[in-house]
Coordinates of N, CA and C in Angstrom, one line a residue:
M23 N 0.8 -1.2 0.0 CA 0.0 0.0 0.0 C 0.9 1.2 0.0
S24 N 0.6 2.2 -0.9 CA 1.4 3.4 -1.0 C 1.0 4.4 0.1
S25 N 2.0 5.1 0.5 CA 1.8 6.1 1.6 C 1.7 7.5 0.9
P26 N 0.9 8.4 1.5 CA 0.9 9.8 1.0 C 2.3 10.5 1.2
C27 N 3.1 9.9 2.0 CA 4.4 10.4 2.2 C 5.5 9.7 1.4
D28 N 5.1 8.9 0.4 CA 6.0 8.2 -0.5 C 6.8 9.3 -1.2
P29 N 8.1 9.1 -1.3 CA 9.0 10.0 -2.0 C 8.6 10.3 -3.5
Q30 N 7.9 9.4 -4.1 CA 7.5 9.6 -5.5 C 6.5 10.8 -5.6
Y31 N 5.9 11.2 -4.5 CA 4.9 12.3 -4.5 C 5.6 13.6 -4.1
A32 N 6.8 13.6 -3.7 CA 7.5 14.7 -3.1 C 8.2 15.6 -4.1
P33 N 8.1 16.9 -4.0 CA 8.9 17.7 -4.9 C 10.4 17.6 -4.5
A34 N 11.3 17.6 -5.4 CA 12.7 17.5 -5.1 C 13.2 18.8 -4.6
G35 N 12.7 19.9 -5.1 CA 13.1 21.2 -4.7 C 14.4 21.6 -5.3
D36 N 15.0 22.6 -4.8 CA 16.3 23.1 -5.3 C 17.4 22.5 -4.6
V37 N 17.8 21.3 -5.0 CA 18.8 20.5 -4.3 C 20.2 21.1 -4.5
S38 N 20.4 21.7 -5.6 CA 21.7 22.4 -5.8 C 22.0 23.5 -4.8
A39 N 21.0 24.4 -4.6 CA 21.1 25.5 -3.7 C 21.3 24.9 -2.3
A40 N 20.5 23.9 -1.9 CA 20.6 23.3 -0.6 C 22.0 22.7 -0.4
L41 N 22.4 22.0 -1.4 CA 23.8 21.4 -1.4 C 24.8 22.4 -1.2
M42 N 24.7 23.6 -1.8 CA 25.7 24.6 -1.7 C 25.7 25.1 -0.2
M43 N 24.5 25.3 0.3 CA 24.4 25.8 1.7 C 25.0 24.8 2.7
I44 N 24.7 23.5 2.5 CA 25.2 22.5 3.4 C 26.7 22.3 3.3
D45 N 27.2 22.3 2.0 CA 28.6 22.2 1.8 C 29.3 23.4 2.5
S46 N 28.8 24.6 2.4 CA 29.4 25.7 3.0 C 29.5 25.5 4.6
R47 N 28.4 25.0 5.1 CA 28.4 24.7 6.6 C 29.4 23.6 6.9
L48 N 29.5 22.6 6.1 CA 30.5 21.5 6.4 C 31.9 22.0 6.3
K49 N 32.2 22.9 5.3 CA 33.5 23.5 5.2 C 33.9 24.3 6.4
A50 N 32.9 25.0 6.9 CA 33.2 25.8 8.2 C 33.5 24.9 9.3
V51 N 32.8 23.8 9.4 CA 33.0 22.8 10.5 C 34.4 22.2 10.3
N52 N 34.7 21.8 9.1 CA 36.0 21.1 8.8 C 37.2 22.0 8.9
D53 N 36.9 23.3 8.8 CA 38.0 24.3 9.0 C 38.3 24.6 10.4
R54 N 37.5 23.8 11.3 CA 37.6 23.9 12.7 C 37.2 25.2 13.3
R55 N 36.4 25.9 12.6 CA 35.8 27.2 13.1 C 34.7 26.8 14.0
S56 N 34.7 27.2 15.2 CA 33.6 26.9 16.2 C 32.3 27.5 15.8
K57 N 32.4 28.7 15.2 CA 31.2 29.4 14.8 C 31.3 29.7 13.3
T58 N 30.1 29.8 12.7 CA 30.1 30.2 11.3 C 30.6 31.6 11.2
D59 N 31.4 31.8 10.2 CA 32.0 33.2 9.9 C 30.8 34.1 9.7
P60 N 30.8 35.3 10.4 CA 29.7 36.2 10.2 C 29.5 36.7 8.8
E61 N 30.6 36.9 8.1 CA 30.5 37.3 6.7 C 29.8 36.2 5.8
Q62 N 30.3 34.9 6.1 CA 29.7 33.8 5.3 C 28.2 33.7 5.7
R63 N 27.8 33.8 6.9 CA 26.4 33.7 7.4 C 25.6 34.9 6.7
R64 N 26.2 36.1 6.6 CA 25.5 37.2 6.0 C 25.3 36.9 4.5
M65 N 26.3 36.3 3.9 CA 26.1 36.0 2.4 C 25.0 34.9 2.2
V66 N 25.0 33.9 3.1 CA 24.0 32.8 3.0 C 22.6 33.4 3.2
D67 N 22.5 34.3 4.3 CA 21.2 34.9 4.5 C 20.8 35.8 3.4
Q68 N 21.7 36.5 2.8 CA 21.4 37.4 1.6 C 21.0 36.5 0.5
F69 N 21.6 35.4 0.2 CA 21.3 34.5 -0.8 C 19.9 34.0 -0.6
A70 N 19.6 33.6 0.6 CA 18.2 33.0 0.9 C 17.2 34.1 0.7
A71 N 17.5 35.3 1.2 CA 16.5 36.4 1.0 C 16.3 36.8 -0.4
S72 N 17.2 36.6 -1.3 CA 17.1 36.9 -2.7 C 16.2 35.9 -3.4
M73 N 16.0 34.8 -2.8 CA 15.2 33.7 -3.5 C 13.7 34.0 -3.5
G74 N 13.2 34.8 -2.6 CA 11.8 35.0 -2.5 C 11.1 33.8 -1.9
A75 N 9.8 33.9 -1.7 CA 9.0 32.9 -1.0 C 9.0 31.5 -1.8
A76 N 8.9 31.6 -3.1 CA 8.9 30.4 -3.9 C 10.3 29.7 -3.9
G77 N 11.3 30.5 -3.9 CA 12.7 30.0 -3.9 C 13.0 29.4 -2.5
L78 N 12.5 30.0 -1.4 CA 12.7 29.4 -0.1 C 12.0 28.1 0.0
S79 N 10.8 28.0 -0.5 CA 10.1 26.7 -0.5 C 10.9 25.7 -1.3
E80 N 11.4 26.1 -2.4 CA 12.3 25.1 -3.2 C 13.5 24.7 -2.4
L81 N 14.1 25.7 -1.6 CA 15.3 25.4 -0.8 C 14.9 24.4 0.3
L82 N 13.8 24.6 0.9 CA 13.3 23.7 2.0 C 13.1 22.3 1.4
D83 N 12.4 22.2 0.3 CA 12.3 20.9 -0.3 C 13.6 20.3 -0.7
G84 N 14.5 21.1 -1.2 CA 15.8 20.6 -1.6 C 16.6 20.1 -0.4
T85 N 16.5 20.8 0.8 CA 17.2 20.3 2.0 C 16.6 19.0 2.5
C86 N 15.3 18.9 2.4 CA 14.6 17.6 2.8 C 15.0 16.5 1.8
T87 N 15.2 16.8 0.5 CA 15.7 15.8 -0.4 C 17.1 15.4 -0.1
L88 N 18.0 16.3 0.4 CA 19.3 15.9 0.8 C 19.2 15.0 2.0
I89 N 18.4 15.3 3.0 CA 18.2 14.4 4.1 C 17.8 13.0 3.7
Y90 N 16.8 13.0 2.8 CA 16.3 11.7 2.3 C 17.4 10.9 1.6
M91 N 18.2 11.6 0.7 CA 19.3 10.9 0.0 C 20.4 10.4 0.9
H92 N 20.7 11.2 1.9 CA 21.8 10.8 2.8 C 21.3 9.6 3.7
M93 N 20.1 9.7 4.1 CA 19.5 8.6 5.0 C 19.4 7.3 4.1
S94 N 19.0 7.5 2.8 CA 18.9 6.3 1.9 C 20.3 5.7 1.8
W95 N 21.3 6.5 1.6 CA 22.7 5.9 1.5 C 23.1 5.2 2.8
L96 N 22.8 5.9 3.9 CA 23.1 5.3 5.2 C 22.3 4.0 5.4
R97 N 21.0 4.0 5.1 CA 20.2 2.8 5.2 C 20.8 1.6 4.4
S98 N 21.2 1.9 3.2 CA 21.9 0.9 2.4 C 23.2 0.4 3.1
A99 N 24.0 1.3 3.6 CA 25.2 0.9 4.2 C 25.0 0.1 5.5
F100 N 24.0 0.5 6.3 CA 23.7 -0.3 7.5 C 23.1 -1.6 7.2
E101 N 22.2 -1.7 6.2 CA 21.6 -3.0 5.9 C 22.6 -4.0 5.4
Q102 N 23.7 -3.6 4.9 CA 24.8 -4.5 4.5 C 25.4 -5.2 5.7
H103 N 25.2 -4.7 6.9 CA 25.7 -5.2 8.1 C 24.5 -5.7 9.0
D104 N 23.4 -5.9 8.4 CA 22.1 -6.3 9.1 C 21.9 -5.4 10.3
E105 N 22.0 -4.1 10.1 CA 21.8 -3.1 11.2 C 20.7 -2.1 10.7
D106 N 20.0 -1.5 11.6 CA 18.9 -0.6 11.3 C 19.4 0.8 11.4
V107 N 19.3 1.6 10.3 CA 19.7 2.9 10.2 C 19.1 3.8 11.3
V108 N 17.8 3.6 11.6 CA 17.1 4.4 12.6 C 17.7 4.1 14.0
E109 N 18.0 2.9 14.2 CA 18.5 2.5 15.6 C 19.9 3.1 15.8
Y110 N 20.7 3.2 14.7 CA 22.1 3.6 14.9 C 22.4 5.0 14.6
V111 N 21.6 5.6 13.7 CA 21.9 7.0 13.3 C 21.1 8.0 14.1
V112 N 19.8 7.8 14.3 CA 19.0 8.8 14.9 C 19.4 9.1 16.3
P113 N 19.6 8.1 17.2 CA 20.0 8.5 18.6 C 21.3 9.3 18.6
T114 N 22.2 9.0 17.8 CA 23.5 9.7 17.7 C 23.3 11.2 17.4
L115 N 22.5 11.4 16.3 CA 22.3 12.7 15.9 C 21.4 13.5 16.9
V116 N 20.4 12.9 17.5 CA 19.6 13.5 18.5 C 20.5 13.9 19.7
A117 N 21.4 13.0 20.1 CA 22.3 13.4 21.2 C 23.1 14.6 20.9
T118 N 23.6 14.7 19.6 CA 24.4 15.8 19.2 C 23.5 17.1 19.2
M119 N 22.3 17.0 18.7 CA 21.3 18.1 18.8 C 21.1 18.6 20.2
R120 N 21.0 17.7 21.1 CA 20.8 18.1 22.5 C 22.0 18.9 23.1
M121 N 23.2 18.7 22.5 CA 24.4 19.4 23.0 C 24.5 20.7 22.3
M122 N 23.6 21.1 21.4 CA 23.7 22.3 20.7 C 22.4 23.2 21.0
P123 N 22.2 23.7 22.2 CA 20.9 24.3 22.6 C 20.7 25.7 21.8
K124 N 21.8 26.3 21.3 CA 21.6 27.5 20.6 C 21.0 27.3 19.2
T125 N 21.3 26.1 18.6 CA 20.9 25.8 17.3 C 19.6 25.0 17.4
Y126 N 19.5 24.1 18.4 CA 18.3 23.2 18.5 C 17.6 23.5 19.8
R127 N 16.6 24.3 19.8 CA 15.8 24.5 21.0 C 15.1 23.2 21.2
P128 N 14.8 22.8 22.5 CA 14.3 21.5 22.8 C 13.0 21.2 22.0
E129 N 12.2 22.2 21.7 CA 10.9 21.9 21.0 C 11.1 21.5 19.5
V130 N 12.2 21.8 18.9 CA 12.4 21.4 17.5 C 13.0 20.1 17.3
I131 N 13.7 19.5 18.4 CA 14.4 18.3 18.3 C 13.4 17.1 17.8
P132 N 12.2 17.0 18.4 CA 11.3 15.9 17.9 C 11.0 16.0 16.4
T133 N 10.9 17.2 15.9 CA 10.6 17.4 14.5 C 11.8 17.0 13.7
M134 N 13.0 17.4 14.1 CA 14.2 17.0 13.3 C 14.4 15.5 13.4
A135 N 14.1 14.9 14.6 CA 14.2 13.4 14.7 C 13.2 12.8 13.8
G136 N 12.0 13.3 13.7 CA 11.0 12.8 12.9 C 11.3 12.8 11.4
L137 N 12.0 13.9 11.0 CA 12.5 14.0 9.6 C 13.5 12.9 9.3
L138 N 14.4 12.6 10.2 CA 15.4 11.6 10.0 C 14.7 10.2 10.0
I139 N 13.8 10.0 10.9 CA 13.1 8.7 11.0 C 12.3 8.5 9.7
A140 N 11.6 9.5 9.3 CA 10.8 9.3 8.1 C 11.7 8.9 6.9
A141 N 12.8 9.7 6.7 CA 13.7 9.3 5.6 C 14.4 8.0 5.9
G142 N 14.6 7.6 7.1 CA 15.3 6.3 7.4 C 14.4 5.1 7.1
I143 N 13.0 5.3 7.1 CA 12.1 4.2 6.8 C 11.6 4.4 5.4
G144 N 12.2 5.3 4.6 CA 11.8 5.4 3.2 C 10.7 6.3 2.8
L145 N 10.3 7.2 3.8 CA 9.3 8.2 3.5 C 10.0 9.6 3.2
S146 N 9.2 10.4 2.5 CA 9.7 11.7 2.2 C 9.6 12.6 3.5
P147 N 10.8 13.2 3.9 CA 10.8 14.0 5.1 C 9.9 15.3 4.9
N148 N 9.9 15.9 3.7 CA 9.1 17.1 3.5 C 7.6 16.8 3.5
L149 N 7.2 15.7 2.9 CA 5.8 15.3 3.0 C 5.4 14.9 4.4
W150 N 6.3 14.2 5.1 CA 6.0 13.8 6.5 C 5.8 15.1 7.3
R151 N 6.7 16.1 7.2 CA 6.6 17.3 7.9 C 5.3 18.1 7.5
A152 N 4.9 18.1 6.3 CA 3.7 18.8 5.8 C 2.5 18.5 6.5
Q153 N 2.4 17.3 7.1 CA 1.2 16.8 7.8 C 0.9 17.7 9.0
Y154 N 1.9 18.4 9.5 CA 1.8 19.1 10.7 C 1.7 20.6 10.5
G155 N 1.5 21.0 9.3 CA 1.3 22.5 9.0 C 2.6 23.0 8.4
P156 N 2.5 24.3 8.1 CA 3.7 24.9 7.5 C 4.9 25.0 8.4
W157 N 6.1 25.1 7.7 CA 7.3 25.2 8.4 C 7.3 26.5 9.3
T158 N 8.0 26.5 10.4 CA 8.0 27.7 11.2 C 9.4 28.3 11.1
A159 N 9.5 29.6 11.4 CA 10.8 30.2 11.3 C 11.8 29.6 12.3
A160 N 11.3 29.1 13.4 CA 12.1 28.4 14.4 C 12.7 27.1 13.9
E161 N 12.2 26.6 12.8 CA 12.7 25.3 12.3 C 13.8 25.5 11.2
M162 N 13.9 26.7 10.7 CA 14.8 26.9 9.6 C 16.3 26.6 9.9
N163 N 16.9 27.2 10.9 CA 18.3 26.9 11.2 C 18.5 25.5 11.7
P164 N 17.6 24.9 12.5 CA 17.7 23.5 12.8 C 17.6 22.6 11.6
L165 N 16.8 22.9 10.6 CA 16.7 22.1 9.4 C 18.1 22.1 8.7
E166 N 18.6 23.2 8.5 CA 19.9 23.3 7.8 C 21.0 22.6 8.6
A167 N 21.0 22.8 9.9 CA 22.0 22.1 10.8 C 21.8 20.6 10.8
T168 N 20.5 20.1 10.7 CA 20.3 18.7 10.7 C 20.9 18.1 9.4
A169 N 20.6 18.8 8.3 CA 21.2 18.3 7.0 C 22.7 18.3 7.1
A170 N 23.3 19.3 7.7 CA 24.8 19.3 7.8 C 25.3 18.2 8.7
L171 N 24.6 18.0 9.9 CA 25.0 17.0 10.8 C 24.9 15.6 10.1
L172 N 23.9 15.4 9.4 CA 23.7 14.1 8.7 C 24.8 13.9 7.6
A173 N 25.1 15.0 6.9 CA 26.2 14.9 5.9 C 27.5 14.6 6.5
E174 N 27.8 15.2 7.7 CA 29.0 14.9 8.4 C 29.0 13.5 8.9
H175 N 27.8 12.9 9.3 CA 27.7 11.5 9.7 C 28.0 10.6 8.5
V176 N 27.5 11.0 7.3 CA 27.8 10.2 6.1 C 29.3 10.2 5.9
N177 N 29.9 11.3 6.0 CA 31.4 11.4 5.9 C 32.1 10.4 6.8
R178 N 31.7 10.4 8.1 CA 32.3 9.5 9.0 C 32.1 8.1 8.7
V179 N 30.8 7.7 8.4 CA 30.5 6.3 8.2 C 31.2 5.8 6.9
S180 N 31.4 6.7 5.9 CA 32.0 6.3 4.7 C 33.4 5.7 4.9
G181 N 34.1 6.2 5.9 CA 35.5 5.8 6.2 C 36.4 6.6 5.3
S182 N 35.9 7.4 4.5 CA 36.8 8.2 3.6 C 37.4 9.4 4.3
N183 N 38.6 9.7 4.0 CA 39.3 10.9 4.6 C 38.9 12.2 3.9
D184 N 38.0 12.0 2.9 CA 37.5 13.2 2.1 C 36.4 13.8 2.8
P185 N 36.6 15.1 3.3 CA 35.5 15.8 4.0 C 34.3 16.2 3.1
S186 N 34.5 16.0 1.8 CA 33.4 16.3 0.9 C 32.7 15.1 0.3
F187 N 32.9 14.0 0.9 CA 32.3 12.7 0.4 C 30.8 12.9 0.3
A188 N 30.2 13.3 1.3 CA 28.7 13.4 1.3 C 28.2 14.4 0.2
T189 N 28.9 15.5 0.1 CA 28.6 16.5 -1.0 C 28.8 15.8 -2.4
R190 N 29.9 15.2 -2.6 CA 30.1 14.5 -3.8 C 29.1 13.4 -4.1
L191 N 28.7 12.7 -3.1 CA 27.7 11.6 -3.2 C 26.4 12.2 -3.9
I192 N 26.0 13.3 -3.4 CA 24.8 14.0 -4.0 C 25.0 14.6 -5.3
A193 N 26.2 15.3 -5.5 CA 26.5 15.9 -6.7 C 26.6 14.8 -7.8
D194 N 27.2 13.7 -7.5 CA 27.3 12.6 -8.5 C 25.9 12.0 -8.9
A195 N 25.1 11.9 -7.9 CA 23.7 11.4 -8.1 C 22.9 12.4 -9.0
L196 N 23.1 13.7 -8.7 CA 22.4 14.7 -9.6 C 23.0 14.7 -11.0
S197 N 24.3 14.5 -11.1 CA 24.9 14.4 -12.4 C 24.4 13.2 -13.2
E198 N 24.3 12.1 -12.6 CA 23.8 10.9 -13.2 C 22.3 11.0 -13.6
A199 N 21.5 11.7 -12.8 CA 20.1 12.0 -13.1 C 20.0 12.9 -14.3
D200 N 20.9 13.9 -14.4 CA 20.8 14.8 -15.6 C 21.2 14.0 -16.9
Q201 N 22.1 13.1 -16.8 CA 22.6 12.3 -17.9 C 21.6 11.3 -18.4
G202 N 20.7 10.8 -17.4 CA 19.8 9.7 -17.7 C 18.5 10.1 -18.2

């Protein structure tokens, strides 16, 4: 039986813009900067503001698509070892979220965990979230940070020394989709 949250019904959004924002966040983390460079944050905010309402909606959908794609990759990797991605990934990321109270206010953690679980069981995170009403302003920064945490987790699980593995994984998938 098909679910209304099946990924086939979900808009992909602007995955390229979302990937650019997440890659920027990952580079800041990998450069060992404890905080995002104020100039970089200003440029990202300016970019987001220039997109308009429709563009922001596309960016939200694109970010959820990244979460879905990364969780799908992780699900495949964990299944090869007869392990459950939800059991091993979600608690780790939630624990990390709880250690970041400025980014993740306690009330948004269940929503971010729900996005990860939805993607981990093969549902569209953006369609899952849509059941509960429109996105709130309080969820924007946590959504971006969740996608970045997840990408960083993909980098660690991959065993690659390449800090851009997760970014390349999505870029390669987009390139293959364009060619197909």
